[in-house]
Each structure stands twice: as structure tokens, then as C-alpha cells.
Amino acid sequence: MGVLNDEQKKFYEETLKHVKNEIADIDNQIEEELARVKQKLAELQKAKKAALQVYAGACARLGIENDLAGEEESEEFEG
């Protein structure tokens, strides 16, 4: 490709500027989505932990082994 004239150079400079802004917008959207996913995961982990505690209590009241006892321990390591 040869030397660009002023009009071509301006076109490519504007293209760079617009695409750079588009990339920044996409990066922002990615960060927002990640934040939402992290929030949802935290909520689900909290709900699971509460459910596991209820399950453990029911097992204790029934005098049976808690077959999900390992789940409680894995929750502590993940959270």
C-alpha cells in the first residue's frame, strides 16, 4: 500500500478512534456482566449453605447420617 493522502489518513485515524471507543465500551460491559455473575454466585452459595444447614439439622433430628456432610465442607473452601 502506498502513502496515504490526507483524506485517507483522516479516515483511518477516525476509524481507530471509533473502534478504540467501541472496545472500551465492550470492556465495560464485560466488567458489568462479571459483577452481576459474581453477585448471583454469592447469592446462590449463601442459599445453598443455608439449605445444607437445614438438611443437616433434619438429619440430626431423624438420627440419620448426613449424606451431604461433605457439601458443607466444600462450601467453606469455595466461599
Short mmCIF file of N, CA and C in Angstrom, two decimals:
data_model
loop_
_atom_site.label_atom_id
_atom_site.label_comp_id
_atom_site.label_asym_id
_atom_site.label_seq_id
_atom_site.Cartn_x
_atom_site.Cartn_y
_atom_site.Cartn_z
N MET A 1 0.85 -1.18 0.00
CA MET A 1 0.00 0.00 0.00
C MET A 1 0.89 1.23 0.00
N GLY A 2 0.56 2.17 -0.78
CA GLY A 2 1.37 3.37 -0.91
C GLY A 2 1.12 4.36 0.21
N VAL A 3 1.65 5.53 0.04
CA VAL A 3 1.49 6.60 1.01
C VAL A 3 0.04 7.07 1.00
N LEU A 4 -0.50 7.32 2.19
CA LEU A 4 -1.88 7.76 2.30
C LEU A 4 -1.97 9.26 2.06
N ASN A 5 -3.03 9.67 1.38
CA ASN A 5 -3.26 11.10 1.26
C ASN A 5 -3.95 11.58 2.54
N ASP A 6 -4.12 12.87 2.67
CA ASP A 6 -4.68 13.43 3.91
C ASP A 6 -6.07 12.88 4.22
N GLU A 7 -6.90 12.73 3.20
CA GLU A 7 -8.26 12.23 3.41
C GLU A 7 -8.24 10.79 3.89
N GLN A 8 -7.40 9.96 3.30
CA GLN A 8 -7.29 8.57 3.71
C GLN A 8 -6.75 8.47 5.14
N LYS A 9 -5.74 9.27 5.42
CA LYS A 9 -5.15 9.26 6.76
C LYS A 9 -6.20 9.65 7.80
N LYS A 10 -6.98 10.69 7.51
CA LYS A 10 -8.03 11.12 8.43
C LYS A 10 -9.06 10.01 8.63
N PHE A 11 -9.44 9.33 7.54
CA PHE A 11 -10.39 8.23 7.63
C PHE A 11 -9.88 7.15 8.59
N TYR A 12 -8.64 6.73 8.44
CA TYR A 12 -8.09 5.67 9.28
C TYR A 12 -7.90 6.13 10.72
N GLU A 13 -7.55 7.37 10.92
CA GLU A 13 -7.42 7.90 12.28
C GLU A 13 -8.77 7.92 12.99
N GLU A 14 -9.81 8.34 12.26
CA GLU A 14 -11.17 8.34 12.82
C GLU A 14 -11.62 6.91 13.11
N THR A 15 -11.30 5.99 12.20
CA THR A 15 -11.65 4.58 12.41
C THR A 15 -11.00 4.06 13.68
N LEU A 16 -9.71 4.36 13.85
CA LEU A 16 -9.01 3.93 15.07
C LEU A 16 -9.70 4.46 16.32
N LYS A 17 -10.06 5.73 16.28
CA LYS A 17 -10.69 6.37 17.44
C LYS A 17 -12.03 5.71 17.76
N HIS A 18 -12.84 5.48 16.74
CA HIS A 18 -14.16 4.88 16.95
C HIS A 18 -14.04 3.44 17.45
N VAL A 19 -13.16 2.68 16.86
CA VAL A 19 -13.01 1.28 17.26
C VAL A 19 -12.43 1.19 18.68
N LYS A 20 -11.50 2.08 19.00
CA LYS A 20 -10.94 2.09 20.35
C LYS A 20 -12.03 2.37 21.37
N ASN A 21 -12.93 3.31 21.08
CA ASN A 21 -14.06 3.60 21.97
C ASN A 21 -15.00 2.40 22.08
N GLU A 22 -15.23 1.73 20.95
CA GLU A 22 -16.08 0.54 20.95
C GLU A 22 -15.48 -0.55 21.83
N ILE A 23 -14.19 -0.74 21.73
CA ILE A 23 -13.51 -1.75 22.56
C ILE A 23 -13.63 -1.39 24.03
N ALA A 24 -13.46 -0.12 24.38
CA ALA A 24 -13.60 0.31 25.77
C ALA A 24 -15.03 0.06 26.26
N ASP A 25 -16.03 0.33 25.43
CA ASP A 25 -17.41 0.07 25.80
C ASP A 25 -17.65 -1.42 26.04
N ILE A 26 -17.10 -2.25 25.19
CA ILE A 26 -17.25 -3.71 25.34
C ILE A 26 -16.57 -4.16 26.63
N ASP A 27 -15.38 -3.64 26.91
CA ASP A 27 -14.69 -3.97 28.17
C ASP A 27 -15.55 -3.60 29.37
N ASN A 28 -16.20 -2.44 29.32
CA ASN A 28 -17.08 -2.02 30.42
C ASN A 28 -18.26 -2.97 30.57
N GLN A 29 -18.84 -3.38 29.46
CA GLN A 29 -19.96 -4.32 29.50
C GLN A 29 -19.52 -5.66 30.09
N ILE A 30 -18.33 -6.10 29.73
CA ILE A 30 -17.80 -7.36 30.27
C ILE A 30 -17.66 -7.25 31.79
N GLU A 31 -17.11 -6.15 32.27
CA GLU A 31 -16.94 -5.96 33.71
C GLU A 31 -18.28 -5.93 34.44
N GLU A 32 -19.28 -5.27 33.84
CA GLU A 32 -20.60 -5.22 34.44
C GLU A 32 -21.22 -6.62 34.51
N GLU A 33 -21.08 -7.39 33.45
CA GLU A 33 -21.64 -8.75 33.45
C GLU A 33 -20.93 -9.63 34.47
N LEU A 34 -19.61 -9.50 34.56
CA LEU A 34 -18.86 -10.28 35.55
C LEU A 34 -19.31 -9.93 36.97
N ALA A 35 -19.54 -8.66 37.22
CA ALA A 35 -20.00 -8.24 38.54
C ALA A 35 -21.37 -8.86 38.85
N ARG A 36 -22.27 -8.87 37.86
CA ARG A 36 -23.59 -9.48 38.05
C ARG A 36 -23.47 -10.98 38.32
N VAL A 37 -22.61 -11.64 37.57
CA VAL A 37 -22.44 -13.09 37.75
C VAL A 37 -21.86 -13.39 39.13
N LYS A 38 -20.87 -12.62 39.55
CA LYS A 38 -20.28 -12.82 40.88
C LYS A 38 -21.31 -12.62 41.97
N GLN A 39 -22.16 -11.59 41.82
CA GLN A 39 -23.22 -11.33 42.79
C GLN A 39 -24.19 -12.51 42.85
N LYS A 40 -24.60 -13.00 41.69
CA LYS A 40 -25.54 -14.12 41.63
C LYS A 40 -24.93 -15.38 42.25
N LEU A 41 -23.66 -15.64 41.95
CA LEU A 41 -22.99 -16.81 42.53
C LEU A 41 -22.93 -16.70 44.05
N ALA A 42 -22.64 -15.52 44.56
CA ALA A 42 -22.59 -15.32 46.01
C ALA A 42 -23.96 -15.59 46.63
N GLU A 43 -25.02 -15.11 45.98
CA GLU A 43 -26.37 -15.34 46.48
C GLU A 43 -26.71 -16.83 46.48
N LEU A 44 -26.34 -17.51 45.39
CA LEU A 44 -26.63 -18.95 45.30
C LEU A 44 -25.84 -19.75 46.33
N GLN A 45 -24.58 -19.38 46.54
CA GLN A 45 -23.76 -20.08 47.54
C GLN A 45 -24.33 -19.88 48.94
N LYS A 46 -24.82 -18.67 49.22
CA LYS A 46 -25.42 -18.38 50.52
C LYS A 46 -26.69 -19.22 50.70
N ALA A 47 -27.51 -19.30 49.67
CA ALA A 47 -28.74 -20.09 49.74
C ALA A 47 -28.42 -21.58 49.92
N LYS A 48 -27.40 -22.05 49.21
CA LYS A 48 -27.02 -23.45 49.34
C LYS A 48 -26.52 -23.75 50.75
N LYS A 49 -25.73 -22.84 51.30
CA LYS A 49 -25.20 -23.04 52.65
C LYS A 49 -26.35 -23.13 53.65
N ALA A 50 -27.33 -22.24 53.51
CA ALA A 50 -28.49 -22.27 54.41
C ALA A 50 -29.27 -23.58 54.25
N ALA A 51 -29.47 -24.01 53.00
CA ALA A 51 -30.20 -25.26 52.76
C ALA A 51 -29.44 -26.45 53.34
N LEU A 52 -28.11 -26.44 53.21
CA LEU A 52 -27.31 -27.53 53.76
C LEU A 52 -27.41 -27.57 55.29
N GLN A 53 -27.51 -26.40 55.91
CA GLN A 53 -27.66 -26.37 57.37
C GLN A 53 -29.01 -26.94 57.79
N VAL A 54 -30.05 -26.61 57.05
CA VAL A 54 -31.38 -27.16 57.34
C VAL A 54 -31.37 -28.68 57.14
N TYR A 55 -30.73 -29.12 56.06
CA TYR A 55 -30.64 -30.55 55.77
C TYR A 55 -29.91 -31.27 56.90
N ALA A 56 -28.80 -30.69 57.34
CA ALA A 56 -28.03 -31.30 58.43
C ALA A 56 -28.86 -31.37 59.70
N GLY A 57 -29.62 -30.31 59.97
CA GLY A 57 -30.47 -30.32 61.15
C GLY A 57 -31.55 -31.39 61.07
N ALA A 58 -32.14 -31.55 59.89
CA ALA A 58 -33.17 -32.58 59.72
C ALA A 58 -32.57 -33.97 59.89
N CYS A 59 -31.38 -34.18 59.35
CA CYS A 59 -30.71 -35.48 59.53
C CYS A 59 -30.46 -35.75 61.01
N ALA A 60 -30.01 -34.72 61.73
CA ALA A 60 -29.73 -34.89 63.16
C ALA A 60 -31.01 -35.23 63.92
N ARG A 61 -32.10 -34.54 63.60
CA ARG A 61 -33.37 -34.80 64.27
C ARG A 61 -33.88 -36.21 63.99
N LEU A 62 -33.62 -36.70 62.75
CA LEU A 62 -34.06 -38.05 62.39
C LEU A 62 -33.08 -39.11 62.86
N GLY A 63 -31.91 -38.68 63.31
CA GLY A 63 -30.91 -39.64 63.77
C GLY A 63 -30.29 -40.42 62.63
N ILE A 64 -30.22 -39.80 61.45
CA ILE A 64 -29.61 -40.49 60.30
C ILE A 64 -28.34 -39.75 59.89
N GLU A 65 -27.51 -40.47 59.14
CA GLU A 65 -26.27 -39.88 58.66
C GLU A 65 -26.58 -38.82 57.60
N ASN A 66 -25.85 -37.73 57.67
CA ASN A 66 -25.99 -36.65 56.68
C ASN A 66 -25.15 -37.01 55.46
N ASP A 67 -25.82 -37.44 54.40
CA ASP A 67 -25.11 -37.85 53.20
C ASP A 67 -24.55 -36.65 52.42
N LEU A 68 -24.88 -35.46 52.84
CA LEU A 68 -24.36 -34.25 52.19
C LEU A 68 -23.34 -33.52 53.08
N ALA A 69 -22.83 -34.19 54.09
CA ALA A 69 -21.90 -33.55 55.01
C ALA A 69 -20.68 -33.00 54.29
N GLY A 70 -20.20 -33.66 53.27
CA GLY A 70 -19.05 -33.19 52.50
C GLY A 70 -19.34 -31.90 51.75
N GLU A 71 -20.60 -31.70 51.40
CA GLU A 71 -21.01 -30.48 50.69
C GLU A 71 -20.78 -29.25 51.55
N GLU A 72 -21.04 -29.37 52.85
CA GLU A 72 -20.86 -28.25 53.75
C GLU A 72 -19.38 -27.82 53.80
N GLU A 73 -18.51 -28.82 53.86
CA GLU A 73 -17.08 -28.52 53.91
C GLU A 73 -16.60 -27.87 52.61
N SER A 74 -17.07 -28.36 51.46
CA SER A 74 -16.65 -27.79 50.20
C SER A 74 -17.16 -26.36 50.05
N GLU A 75 -18.31 -26.05 50.63
CA GLU A 75 -18.83 -24.68 50.58
C GLU A 75 -17.90 -23.72 51.31
N GLU A 76 -17.34 -24.16 52.42
CA GLU A 76 -16.44 -23.29 53.19
C GLU A 76 -15.20 -22.96 52.38
N PHE A 77 -14.68 -23.92 51.63
CA PHE A 77 -13.47 -23.68 50.84
C PHE A 77 -13.75 -22.79 49.65
N GLU A 78 -14.94 -22.91 49.02
CA GLU A 78 -15.27 -22.13 47.83
C GLU A 78 -15.60 -20.69 48.18
N GLY A 79 -16.32 -20.49 49.28
CA GLY A 79 -16.82 -19.15 49.62
C GLY A 79 -15.72 -18.32 50.13
#
